[in-house]
Coordinates of C-alpha atoms and ligand atoms in Angstrom, one line a residue:
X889 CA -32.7 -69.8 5.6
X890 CA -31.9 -67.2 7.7
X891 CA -30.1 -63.9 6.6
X892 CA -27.0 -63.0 8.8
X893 CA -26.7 -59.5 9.6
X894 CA -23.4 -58.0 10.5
X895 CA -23.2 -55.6 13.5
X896 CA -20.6 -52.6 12.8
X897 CA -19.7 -51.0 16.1
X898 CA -19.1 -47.2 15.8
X899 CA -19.2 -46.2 19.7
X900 CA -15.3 -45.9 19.8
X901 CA -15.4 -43.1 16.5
X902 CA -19.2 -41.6 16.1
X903 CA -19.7 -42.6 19.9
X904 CA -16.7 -41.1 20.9
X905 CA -17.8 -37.8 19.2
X906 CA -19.7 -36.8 21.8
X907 CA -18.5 -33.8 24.1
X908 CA -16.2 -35.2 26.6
X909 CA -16.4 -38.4 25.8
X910 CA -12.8 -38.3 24.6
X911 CA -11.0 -41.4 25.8
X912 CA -7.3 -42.4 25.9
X913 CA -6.1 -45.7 24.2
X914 CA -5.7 -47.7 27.5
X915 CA -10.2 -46.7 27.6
X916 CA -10.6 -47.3 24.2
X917 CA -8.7 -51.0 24.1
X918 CA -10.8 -51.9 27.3
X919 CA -13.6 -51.3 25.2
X920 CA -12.9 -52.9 22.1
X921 CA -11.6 -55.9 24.3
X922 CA -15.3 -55.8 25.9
X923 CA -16.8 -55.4 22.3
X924 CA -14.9 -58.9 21.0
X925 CA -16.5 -60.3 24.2
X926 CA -20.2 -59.1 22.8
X927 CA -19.0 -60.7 19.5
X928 CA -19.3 -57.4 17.4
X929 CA -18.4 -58.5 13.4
X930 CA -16.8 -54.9 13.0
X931 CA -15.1 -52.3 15.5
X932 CA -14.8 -49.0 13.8
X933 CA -11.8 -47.9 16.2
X934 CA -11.4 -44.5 15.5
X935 CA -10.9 -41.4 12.9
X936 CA -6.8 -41.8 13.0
X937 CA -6.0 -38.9 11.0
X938 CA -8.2 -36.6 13.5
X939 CA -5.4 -36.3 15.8
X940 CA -2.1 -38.7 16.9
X941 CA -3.9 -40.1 20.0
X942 CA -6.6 -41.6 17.5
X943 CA -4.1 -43.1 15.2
X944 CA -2.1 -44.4 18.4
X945 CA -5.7 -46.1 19.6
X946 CA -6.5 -47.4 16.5
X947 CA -3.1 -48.7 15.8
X948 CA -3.5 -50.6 19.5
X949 CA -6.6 -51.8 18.9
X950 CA -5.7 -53.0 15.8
X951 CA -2.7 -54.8 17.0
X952 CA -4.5 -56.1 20.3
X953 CA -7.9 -57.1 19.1
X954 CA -8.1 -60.5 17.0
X955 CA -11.8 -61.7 16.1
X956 CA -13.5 -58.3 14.6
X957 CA -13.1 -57.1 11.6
X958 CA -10.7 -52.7 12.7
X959 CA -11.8 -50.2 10.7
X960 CA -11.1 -46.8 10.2
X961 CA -12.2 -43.8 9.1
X962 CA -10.9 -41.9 6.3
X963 CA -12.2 -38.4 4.4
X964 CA -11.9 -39.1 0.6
X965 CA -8.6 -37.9 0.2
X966 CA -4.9 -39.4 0.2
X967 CA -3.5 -38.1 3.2
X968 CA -6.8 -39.3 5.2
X969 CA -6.2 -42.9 3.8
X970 CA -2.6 -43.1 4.4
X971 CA -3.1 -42.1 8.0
X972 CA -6.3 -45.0 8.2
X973 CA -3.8 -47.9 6.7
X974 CA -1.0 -46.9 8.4
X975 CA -3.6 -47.2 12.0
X976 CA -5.4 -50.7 10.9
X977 CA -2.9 -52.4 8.4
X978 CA -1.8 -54.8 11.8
X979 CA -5.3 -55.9 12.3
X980 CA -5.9 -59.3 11.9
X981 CA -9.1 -58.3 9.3
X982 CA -8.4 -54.4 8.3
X983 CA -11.2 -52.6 6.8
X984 CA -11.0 -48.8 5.1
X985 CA -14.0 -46.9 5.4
X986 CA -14.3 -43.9 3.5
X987 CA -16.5 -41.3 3.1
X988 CA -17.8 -37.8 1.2
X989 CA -21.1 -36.3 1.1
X990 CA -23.5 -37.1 -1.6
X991 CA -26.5 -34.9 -1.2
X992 CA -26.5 -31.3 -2.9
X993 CA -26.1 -29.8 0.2
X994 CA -22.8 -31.2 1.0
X995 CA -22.0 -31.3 -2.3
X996 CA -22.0 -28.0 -3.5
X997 CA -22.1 -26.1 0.5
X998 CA -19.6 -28.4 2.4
X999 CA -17.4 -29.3 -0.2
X1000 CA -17.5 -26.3 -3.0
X1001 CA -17.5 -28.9 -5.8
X1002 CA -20.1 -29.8 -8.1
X1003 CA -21.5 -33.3 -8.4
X1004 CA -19.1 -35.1 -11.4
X1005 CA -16.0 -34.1 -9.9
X1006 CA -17.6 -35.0 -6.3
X1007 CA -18.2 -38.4 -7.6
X1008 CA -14.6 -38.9 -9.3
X1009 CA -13.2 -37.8 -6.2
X1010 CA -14.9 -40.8 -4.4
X1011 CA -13.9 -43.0 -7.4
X1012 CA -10.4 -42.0 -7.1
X1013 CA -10.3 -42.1 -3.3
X1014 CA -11.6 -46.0 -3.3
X1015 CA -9.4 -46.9 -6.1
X1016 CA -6.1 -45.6 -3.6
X1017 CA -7.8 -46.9 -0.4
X1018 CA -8.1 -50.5 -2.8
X1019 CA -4.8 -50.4 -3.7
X1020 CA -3.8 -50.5 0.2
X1021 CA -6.3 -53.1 1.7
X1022 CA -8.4 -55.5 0.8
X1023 CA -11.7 -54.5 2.3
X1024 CA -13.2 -51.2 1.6
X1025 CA -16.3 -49.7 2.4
X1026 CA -17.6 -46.4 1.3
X1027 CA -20.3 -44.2 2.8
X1028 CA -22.6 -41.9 1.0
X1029 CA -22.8 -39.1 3.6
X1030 CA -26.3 -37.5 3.6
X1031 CA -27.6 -40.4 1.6
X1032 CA -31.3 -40.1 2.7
X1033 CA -31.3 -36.6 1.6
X1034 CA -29.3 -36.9 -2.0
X1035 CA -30.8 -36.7 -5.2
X1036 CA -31.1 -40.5 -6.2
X1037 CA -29.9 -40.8 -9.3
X1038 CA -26.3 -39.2 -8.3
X1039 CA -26.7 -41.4 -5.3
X1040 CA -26.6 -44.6 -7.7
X1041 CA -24.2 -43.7 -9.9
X1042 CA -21.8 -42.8 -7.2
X1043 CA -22.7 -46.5 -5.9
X1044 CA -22.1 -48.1 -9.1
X1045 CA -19.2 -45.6 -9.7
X1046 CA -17.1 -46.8 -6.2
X1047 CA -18.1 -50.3 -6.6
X1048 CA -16.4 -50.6 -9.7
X1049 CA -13.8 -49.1 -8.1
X1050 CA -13.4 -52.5 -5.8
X1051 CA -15.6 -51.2 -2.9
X1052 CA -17.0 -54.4 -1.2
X1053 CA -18.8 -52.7 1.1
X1054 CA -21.7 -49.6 0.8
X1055 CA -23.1 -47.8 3.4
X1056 CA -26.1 -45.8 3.2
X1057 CA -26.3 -43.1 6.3
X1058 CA -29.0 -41.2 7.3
X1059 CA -26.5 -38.7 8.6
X1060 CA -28.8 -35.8 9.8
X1061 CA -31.4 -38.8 11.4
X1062 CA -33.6 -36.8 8.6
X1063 CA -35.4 -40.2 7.7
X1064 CA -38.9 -42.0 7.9
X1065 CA -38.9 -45.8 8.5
X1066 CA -41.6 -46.2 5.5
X1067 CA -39.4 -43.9 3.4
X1068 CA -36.1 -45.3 4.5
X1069 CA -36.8 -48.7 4.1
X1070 CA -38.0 -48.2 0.2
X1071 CA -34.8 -45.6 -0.7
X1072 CA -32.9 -49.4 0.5
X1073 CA -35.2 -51.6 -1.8
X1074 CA -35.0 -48.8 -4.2
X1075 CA -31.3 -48.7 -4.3
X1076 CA -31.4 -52.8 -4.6
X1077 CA -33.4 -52.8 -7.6
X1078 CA -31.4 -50.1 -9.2
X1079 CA -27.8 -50.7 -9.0
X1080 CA -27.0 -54.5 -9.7
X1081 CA -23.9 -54.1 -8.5
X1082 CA -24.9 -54.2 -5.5
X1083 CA -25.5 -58.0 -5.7
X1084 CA -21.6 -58.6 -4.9
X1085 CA -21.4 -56.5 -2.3
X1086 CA -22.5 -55.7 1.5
X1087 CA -25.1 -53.0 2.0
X1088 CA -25.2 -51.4 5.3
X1089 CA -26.9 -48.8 7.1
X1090 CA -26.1 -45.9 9.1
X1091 CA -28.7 -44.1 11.1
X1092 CA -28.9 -41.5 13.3
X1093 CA -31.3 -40.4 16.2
X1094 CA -32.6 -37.0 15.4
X1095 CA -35.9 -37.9 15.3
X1096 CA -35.9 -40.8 17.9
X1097 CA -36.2 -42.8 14.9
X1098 CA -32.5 -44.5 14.4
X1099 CA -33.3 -47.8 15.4
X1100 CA -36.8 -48.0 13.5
X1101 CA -35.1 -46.8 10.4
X1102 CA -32.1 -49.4 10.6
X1103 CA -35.1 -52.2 11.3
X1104 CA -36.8 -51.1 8.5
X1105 CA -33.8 -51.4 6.6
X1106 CA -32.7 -55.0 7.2
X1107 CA -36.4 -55.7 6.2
X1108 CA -35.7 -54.4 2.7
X1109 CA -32.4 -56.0 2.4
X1110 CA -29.7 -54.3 4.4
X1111 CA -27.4 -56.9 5.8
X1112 CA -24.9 -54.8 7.7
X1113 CA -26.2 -52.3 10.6
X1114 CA -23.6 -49.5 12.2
X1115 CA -24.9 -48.5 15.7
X1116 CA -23.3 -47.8 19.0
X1117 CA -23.6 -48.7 23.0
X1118 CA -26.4 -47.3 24.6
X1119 CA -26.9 -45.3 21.7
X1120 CA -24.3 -42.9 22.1
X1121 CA -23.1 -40.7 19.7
X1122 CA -23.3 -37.3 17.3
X1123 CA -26.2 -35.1 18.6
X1124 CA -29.4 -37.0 19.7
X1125 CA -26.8 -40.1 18.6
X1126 CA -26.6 -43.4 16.3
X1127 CA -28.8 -46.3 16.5
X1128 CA -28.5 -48.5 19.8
X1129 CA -26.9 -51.9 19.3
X1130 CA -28.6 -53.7 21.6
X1131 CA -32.0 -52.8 21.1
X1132 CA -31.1 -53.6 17.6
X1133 CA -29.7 -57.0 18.4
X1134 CA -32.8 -57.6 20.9
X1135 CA -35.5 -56.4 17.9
X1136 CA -34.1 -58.7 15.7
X1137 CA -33.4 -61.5 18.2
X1138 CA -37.1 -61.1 19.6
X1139 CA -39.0 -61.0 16.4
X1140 CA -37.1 -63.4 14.3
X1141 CA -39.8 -65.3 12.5
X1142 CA -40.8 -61.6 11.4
X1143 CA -37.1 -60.7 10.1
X1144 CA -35.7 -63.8 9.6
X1145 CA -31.9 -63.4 10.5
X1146 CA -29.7 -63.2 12.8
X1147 CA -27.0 -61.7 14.0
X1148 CA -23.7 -63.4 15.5
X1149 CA -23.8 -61.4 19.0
X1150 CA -23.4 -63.0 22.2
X1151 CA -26.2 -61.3 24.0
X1152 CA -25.6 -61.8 27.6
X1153 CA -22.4 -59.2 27.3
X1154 CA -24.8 -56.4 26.1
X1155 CA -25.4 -55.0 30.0
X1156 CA -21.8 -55.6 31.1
X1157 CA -20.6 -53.6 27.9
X1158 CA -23.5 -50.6 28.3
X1159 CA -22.1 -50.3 32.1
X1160 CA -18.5 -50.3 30.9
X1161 CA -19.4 -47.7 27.5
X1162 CA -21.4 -45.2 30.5
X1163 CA -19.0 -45.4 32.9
X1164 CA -15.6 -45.2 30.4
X1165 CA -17.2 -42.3 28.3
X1166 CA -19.3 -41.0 31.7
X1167 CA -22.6 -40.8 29.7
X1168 CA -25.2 -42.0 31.7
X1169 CA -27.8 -44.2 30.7
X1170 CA -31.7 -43.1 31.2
X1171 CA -33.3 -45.0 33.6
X1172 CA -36.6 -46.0 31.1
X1173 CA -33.8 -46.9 28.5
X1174 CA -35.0 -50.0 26.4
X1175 CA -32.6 -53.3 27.5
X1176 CA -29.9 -51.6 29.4
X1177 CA -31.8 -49.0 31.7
X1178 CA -32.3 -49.8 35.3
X1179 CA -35.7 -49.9 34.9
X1180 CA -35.7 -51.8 31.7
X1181 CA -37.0 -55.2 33.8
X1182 CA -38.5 -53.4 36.8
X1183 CA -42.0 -54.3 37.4
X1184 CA -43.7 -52.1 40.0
X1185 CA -47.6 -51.7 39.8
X1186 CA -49.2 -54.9 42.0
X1187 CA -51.1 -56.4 38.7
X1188 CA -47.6 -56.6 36.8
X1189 CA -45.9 -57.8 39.5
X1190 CA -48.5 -60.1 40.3
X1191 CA -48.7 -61.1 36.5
X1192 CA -44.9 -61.9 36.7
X1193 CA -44.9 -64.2 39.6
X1194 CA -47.5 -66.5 38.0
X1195 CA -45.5 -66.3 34.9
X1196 CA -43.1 -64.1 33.7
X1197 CA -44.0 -63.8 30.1
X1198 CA -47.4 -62.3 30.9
X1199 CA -45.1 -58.6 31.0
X1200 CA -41.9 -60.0 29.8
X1201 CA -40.8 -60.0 26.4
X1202 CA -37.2 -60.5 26.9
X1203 CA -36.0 -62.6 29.9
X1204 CA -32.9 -59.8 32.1
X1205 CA -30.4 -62.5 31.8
X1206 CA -30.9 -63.0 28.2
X1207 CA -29.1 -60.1 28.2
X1208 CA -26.6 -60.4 30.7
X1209 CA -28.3 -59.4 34.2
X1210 CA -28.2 -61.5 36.8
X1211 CA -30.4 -62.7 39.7
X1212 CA -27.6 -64.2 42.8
X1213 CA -28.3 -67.0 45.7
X1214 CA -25.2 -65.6 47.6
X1215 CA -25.7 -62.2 49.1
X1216 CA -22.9 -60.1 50.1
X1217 CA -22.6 -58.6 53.2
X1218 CA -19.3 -56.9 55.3
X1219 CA -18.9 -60.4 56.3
X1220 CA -18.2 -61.8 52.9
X1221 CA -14.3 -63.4 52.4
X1222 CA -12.5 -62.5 49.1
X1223 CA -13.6 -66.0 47.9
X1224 CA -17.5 -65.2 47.9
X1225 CA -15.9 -61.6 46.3
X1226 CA -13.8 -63.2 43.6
X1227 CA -17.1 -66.4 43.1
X1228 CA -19.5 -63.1 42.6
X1229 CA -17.1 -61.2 40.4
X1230 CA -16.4 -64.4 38.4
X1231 CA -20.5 -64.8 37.5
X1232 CA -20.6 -61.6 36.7
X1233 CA -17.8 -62.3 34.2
X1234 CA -15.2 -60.4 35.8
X1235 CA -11.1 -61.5 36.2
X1236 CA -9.8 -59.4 37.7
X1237 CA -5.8 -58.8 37.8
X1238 CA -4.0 -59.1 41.4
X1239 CA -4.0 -55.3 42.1
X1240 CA -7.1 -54.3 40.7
X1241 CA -8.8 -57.3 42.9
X1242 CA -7.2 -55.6 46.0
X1243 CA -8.2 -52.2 45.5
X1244 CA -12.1 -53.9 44.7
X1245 CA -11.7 -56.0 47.8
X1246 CA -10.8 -53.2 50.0
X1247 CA -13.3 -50.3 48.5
X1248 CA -16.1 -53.5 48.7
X1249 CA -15.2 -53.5 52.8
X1250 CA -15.2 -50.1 52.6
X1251 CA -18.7 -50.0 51.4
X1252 CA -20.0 -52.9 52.7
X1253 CA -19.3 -51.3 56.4
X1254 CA -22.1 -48.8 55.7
X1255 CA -24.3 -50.7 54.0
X1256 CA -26.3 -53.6 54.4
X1257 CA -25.8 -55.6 51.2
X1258 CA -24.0 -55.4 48.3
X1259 CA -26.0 -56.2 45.3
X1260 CA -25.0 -57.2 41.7
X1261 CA -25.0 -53.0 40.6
X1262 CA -23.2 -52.0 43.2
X1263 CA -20.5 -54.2 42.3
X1264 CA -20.6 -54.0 39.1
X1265 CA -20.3 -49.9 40.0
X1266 CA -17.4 -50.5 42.4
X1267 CA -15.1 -52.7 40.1
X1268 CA -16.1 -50.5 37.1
X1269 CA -14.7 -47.6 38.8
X1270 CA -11.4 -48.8 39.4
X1271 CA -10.7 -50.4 36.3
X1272 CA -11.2 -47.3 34.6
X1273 CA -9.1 -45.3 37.1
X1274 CA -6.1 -43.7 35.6
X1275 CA -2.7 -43.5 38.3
X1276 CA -4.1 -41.4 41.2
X1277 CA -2.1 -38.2 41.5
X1278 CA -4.1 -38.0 44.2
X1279 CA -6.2 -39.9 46.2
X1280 CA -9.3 -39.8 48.5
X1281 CA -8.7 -39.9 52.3
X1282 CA -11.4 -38.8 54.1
X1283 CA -14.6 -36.1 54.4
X1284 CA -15.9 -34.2 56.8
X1285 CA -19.2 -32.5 56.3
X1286 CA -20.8 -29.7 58.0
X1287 CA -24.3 -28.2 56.7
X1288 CA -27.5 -27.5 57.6
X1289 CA -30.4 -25.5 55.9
X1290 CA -29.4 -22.1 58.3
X1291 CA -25.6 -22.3 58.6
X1292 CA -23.0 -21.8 56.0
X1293 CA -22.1 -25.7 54.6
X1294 CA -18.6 -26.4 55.1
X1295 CA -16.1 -29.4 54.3
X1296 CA -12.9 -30.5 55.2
X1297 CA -11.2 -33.1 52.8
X1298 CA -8.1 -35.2 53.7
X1299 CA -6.3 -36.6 50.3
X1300 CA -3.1 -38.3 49.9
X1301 CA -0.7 -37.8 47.4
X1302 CA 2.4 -39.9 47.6
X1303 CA 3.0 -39.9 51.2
X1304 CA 1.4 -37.4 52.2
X1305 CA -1.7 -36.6 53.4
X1306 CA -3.1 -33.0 53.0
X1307 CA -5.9 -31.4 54.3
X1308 CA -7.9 -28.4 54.1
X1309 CA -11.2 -26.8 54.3
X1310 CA -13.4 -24.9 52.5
X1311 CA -17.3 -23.5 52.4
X1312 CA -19.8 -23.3 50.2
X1313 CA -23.1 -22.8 48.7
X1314 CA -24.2 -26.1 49.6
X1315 CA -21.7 -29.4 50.8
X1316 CA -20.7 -31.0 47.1
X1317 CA -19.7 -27.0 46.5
X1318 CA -18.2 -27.2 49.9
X1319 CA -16.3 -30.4 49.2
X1320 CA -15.4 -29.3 45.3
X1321 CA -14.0 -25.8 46.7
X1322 CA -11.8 -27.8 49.7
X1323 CA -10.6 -30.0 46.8
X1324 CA -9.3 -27.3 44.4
X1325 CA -7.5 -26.0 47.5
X1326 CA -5.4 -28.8 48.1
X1327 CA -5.3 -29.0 44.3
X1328 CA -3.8 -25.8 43.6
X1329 CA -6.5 -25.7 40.7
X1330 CA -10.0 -24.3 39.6
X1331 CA -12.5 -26.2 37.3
X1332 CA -15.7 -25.1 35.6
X1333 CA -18.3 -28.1 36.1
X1334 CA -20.3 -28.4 33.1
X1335 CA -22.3 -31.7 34.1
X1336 CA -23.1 -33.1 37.5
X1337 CA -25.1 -36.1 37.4
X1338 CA -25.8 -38.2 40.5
X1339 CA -28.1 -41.4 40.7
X1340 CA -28.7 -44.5 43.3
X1341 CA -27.0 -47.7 41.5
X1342 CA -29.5 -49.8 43.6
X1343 CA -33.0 -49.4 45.0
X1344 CA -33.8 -48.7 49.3
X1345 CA -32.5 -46.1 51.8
X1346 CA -29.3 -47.3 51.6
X1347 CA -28.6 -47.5 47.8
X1348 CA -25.3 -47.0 46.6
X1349 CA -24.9 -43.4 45.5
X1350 CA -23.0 -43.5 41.7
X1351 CA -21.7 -39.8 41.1
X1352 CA -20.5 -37.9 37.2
X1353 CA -18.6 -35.2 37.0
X1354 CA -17.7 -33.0 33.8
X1355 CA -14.9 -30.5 34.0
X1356 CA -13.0 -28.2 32.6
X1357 CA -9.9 -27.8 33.5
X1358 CA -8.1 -25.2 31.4
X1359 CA -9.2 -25.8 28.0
X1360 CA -10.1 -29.2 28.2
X1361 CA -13.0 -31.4 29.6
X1362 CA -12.0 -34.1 31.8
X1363 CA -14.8 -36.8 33.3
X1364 CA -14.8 -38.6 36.5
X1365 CA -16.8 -41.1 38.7
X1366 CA -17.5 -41.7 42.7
X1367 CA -19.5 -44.2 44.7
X1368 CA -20.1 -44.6 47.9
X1369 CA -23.4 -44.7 50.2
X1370 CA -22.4 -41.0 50.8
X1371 CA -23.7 -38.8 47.7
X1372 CA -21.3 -36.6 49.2
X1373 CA -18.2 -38.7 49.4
X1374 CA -18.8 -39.9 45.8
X1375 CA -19.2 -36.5 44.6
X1376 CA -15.5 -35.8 45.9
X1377 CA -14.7 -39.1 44.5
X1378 CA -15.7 -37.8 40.9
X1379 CA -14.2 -34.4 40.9
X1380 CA -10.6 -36.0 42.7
X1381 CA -10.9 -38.8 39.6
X1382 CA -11.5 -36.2 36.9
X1383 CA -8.9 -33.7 38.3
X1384 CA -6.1 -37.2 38.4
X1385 CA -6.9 -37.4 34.6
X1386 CA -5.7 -33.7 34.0
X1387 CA -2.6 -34.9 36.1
X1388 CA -2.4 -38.3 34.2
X1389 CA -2.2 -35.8 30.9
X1390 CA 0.2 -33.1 32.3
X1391 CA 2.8 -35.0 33.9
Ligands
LIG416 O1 -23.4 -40.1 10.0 C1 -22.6 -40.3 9.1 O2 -22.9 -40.1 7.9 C2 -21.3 -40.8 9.4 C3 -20.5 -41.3 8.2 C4 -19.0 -41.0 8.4 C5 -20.7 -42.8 8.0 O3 -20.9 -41.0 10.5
LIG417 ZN1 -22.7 -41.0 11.9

């Protein structure tokens, strides 16, 4: 019989701790709806006692999403776990998750405590969070590096307390796969009171080894893995999910389980986490980069037309990528648009279909075809639009490698269409500066990132912008043929979510 393992989602709380990832609730229900899609057992929603827009989030998500299990995150203490219940108790399955450090470091640096009032601290912590909700589930923070004997008996110590689930984290990403895998058979063998409850693991991605350690993990026993979208998440981040779900879903007869995703939403939700969050995902990235199924040296490609599983270990729409009959050209009607948008598993509401439908004219008009990606890239931006204070009109460029690059920008903001015109030391610095005139406001860009969403000449060019405006980072995204015009794009969108948040 085959072991089911439960997938934990953490992108929305150790995903989202990731500089300027920061997302607002309407961004973070989009992606837990998205993450019920992919069939996720557990959404951890957020850390609500970090601040009132996490509790908000949490408390939507919890109220909005039906089939996974909301947790929260709580720090061993009272006031944490108040702040968690009061954010998941609507959830249709609420979980508590709480935490505290077990290794000596922590112990005795982080928290000032020594280890026996550490550990009745956790006891006492569970026992409250018990008394709220039903499900609990404690991590060891640090585990991998905590003395193993205190690590048991603060195990044995919570369980007893009516935690029903225990996670083991590798918090600093510190581990080996060997060594990890025996500290979870280890652990097994020494606390029996494990037998009633979940085990789950936690790794992170210090030393590239996240997803070997989890792997190694569920071979020893663990049935519950916590990971994230693409990987995202604290430092070098967590464990990817869907290299995860793929590993297990691949090699079964060598794990023997499986895992209750629905596979073919793991691309749609890696575009919607990069795009959301603005992280973008490497282009050799196992399962969700673009060249993950891109065969380009003549004997592969010849090796794949005889038979694709002479360099194919995973088939793309196994995991959601699609191959389409119908190609779309400036030609295309909205029903072709909607028939396109429909396989790709997209409904889209009245409005949002309208501003897709024009911006695909828009595009199509200057290039050729429109291919799955660019779509995908098209709808993705407006869906994650917040209201436009301001919107994008039109760009004139002027640059050369002997004159000074200038660029006049045209943007509307209610009825009115302003212009103005700027130089710079190069066109997107051009464009930016023109921008920030009409704006009225500076920014300090931290990240530009700029990449071709498809392959050819005439590839659609997919802009990210990171900005700091005042004392906060704001993120925005641009397409269009132009690597110009969706630079603007991004720095317009990432200046309207300032104005969205200073109305
Ligand atoms: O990495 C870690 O230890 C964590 C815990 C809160 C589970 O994120
Ligand atoms: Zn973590």
């Amino acid at each position: 019989m085959e072991r089911r393992i439960y997938i934990f989602d953490t992108t929305l709380r150790d995903g989202e701790q990731v500089p300027g990832a920061r997302l607002n609730t309407k961004q973070k229900v989009e992606i837990a709806k998205q993450l019920e899609k992919l069939n996720v057992d557990i959404i951890e929603a957020g850390f609500p006692c970090s601040s009132p827009g996490d509790l908000e989030a949490v408390k939507a998500i919890a109220r909005d999403i039906k089939n996974p299990v909301i947790c929260g995150l709580a720090r061993a203490v009272k006031e944490d776990i108040d702040i968690c219940w009061e954010a998941v108790k609507e959830a249709a399955h609420p979980r508590i998750h709480v935490f505290l450090g077990s290794s000596d470091i922590h112990v005795e640096k982080k928290l000032r405590k020594d280890k026996a009032s550490a550990l009745r601290m956790a006891s006492e912590a569970v026992r409250y969070a018990k008394s709220l909700c039903g499900e609990v589930e404690y991590s060891t923070e640090d585990a991998s590096r905590s003395d193993f004997n205190y690590l048991c008996d603060v195990i044995r110590a919570v369980v007893k307390e009516g935690a029903t689930i225990i996670n083991i984290p590798d918090t600093v990403g510190y581990a080996i796969p060997d060594e990890f895998g025996a500290l979870i058979r280890k652990i097994k063998e020494n606390v029996q009171e494990l037998d009633s409850v979940t085990l789950s693991v936690h790794c992170h991605n210090d030393l590239g080894l996240a997803v070997a350690n989890s792997l190694a993990a569920v071979k020893e026993g663990a049935n519950q893995v916590e990971c994230t979208i693409n990987g995202i998440g604290e430092r070098a981040g967590n464990a990817s999910l869907e290299e995860i779900v793929m590993a297990l879903r691949t090699r079964t007869p060598l794990f023997a389980v499986h895992t209750g995703i629905n596979a073919k939403e793991i691309y749609k939700t890696s575009r919607l986490v990069s795009r959301i969050m603005n992280i973008p995902v490497q282009p050799n990235k196992a399962i969700v980069g673009s060249n993950a199924f891109a065969h380009s040296s003549g004997i592969h490609q010849d090796g794949i037309l005889k038979d694709r599983r002479t360099y194919e270990i995973i088939r793309p729409e196994d995991v959601g990528i699609k191959q389409h009959a119908i190609v779309l050209t400036a030609r295309s009607g909205r029903a072709a648009l909607k028939h396109r948008l429909g396989e790709l598993g997209y409904e889209l509401e009245k409005d949002v279909f309208q501003r897709v439908y024009k911006r695909f004219l828009n595009v199509a008009d200057r290039k050729k075809e429109i291919l799955s990606d660019d779509l995908v890239s098209i709808v993705e931006v407006e869906l994650t639009k917040v209201a436009e204070t301001y919107s994008f009109v039109n760009l004139q460029i002027l640059s050369g490698n002997d004159i000074t690059p200038m660029a006049s920008i045209a943007l509307k903001k209610g009825d009115d269409i302003i212009t103005d015109a700027s130089i710079g030391n190069g066109p997107v610095n051009a464009a930016f500066n023109s921008i920030e005139r009409i704006l009225g406001k500076t920014g300090q860009l931290l990240d530009f990132d700029l990449k071709a969403v498809t392959h050819g000449k005439d590839a659609l060019g997919e802009a990210m912008v990171r900005v700091k405006i005042e004392d906060q980072v704001y993120s925005g995204t641009g397409t269009s043929p132009d690597i110009i015009e969706a630079s603007a794009r991004a720095y317009v969108n990432a200046f309207n979510r300032y104005f969205a948040n200073h109305k």
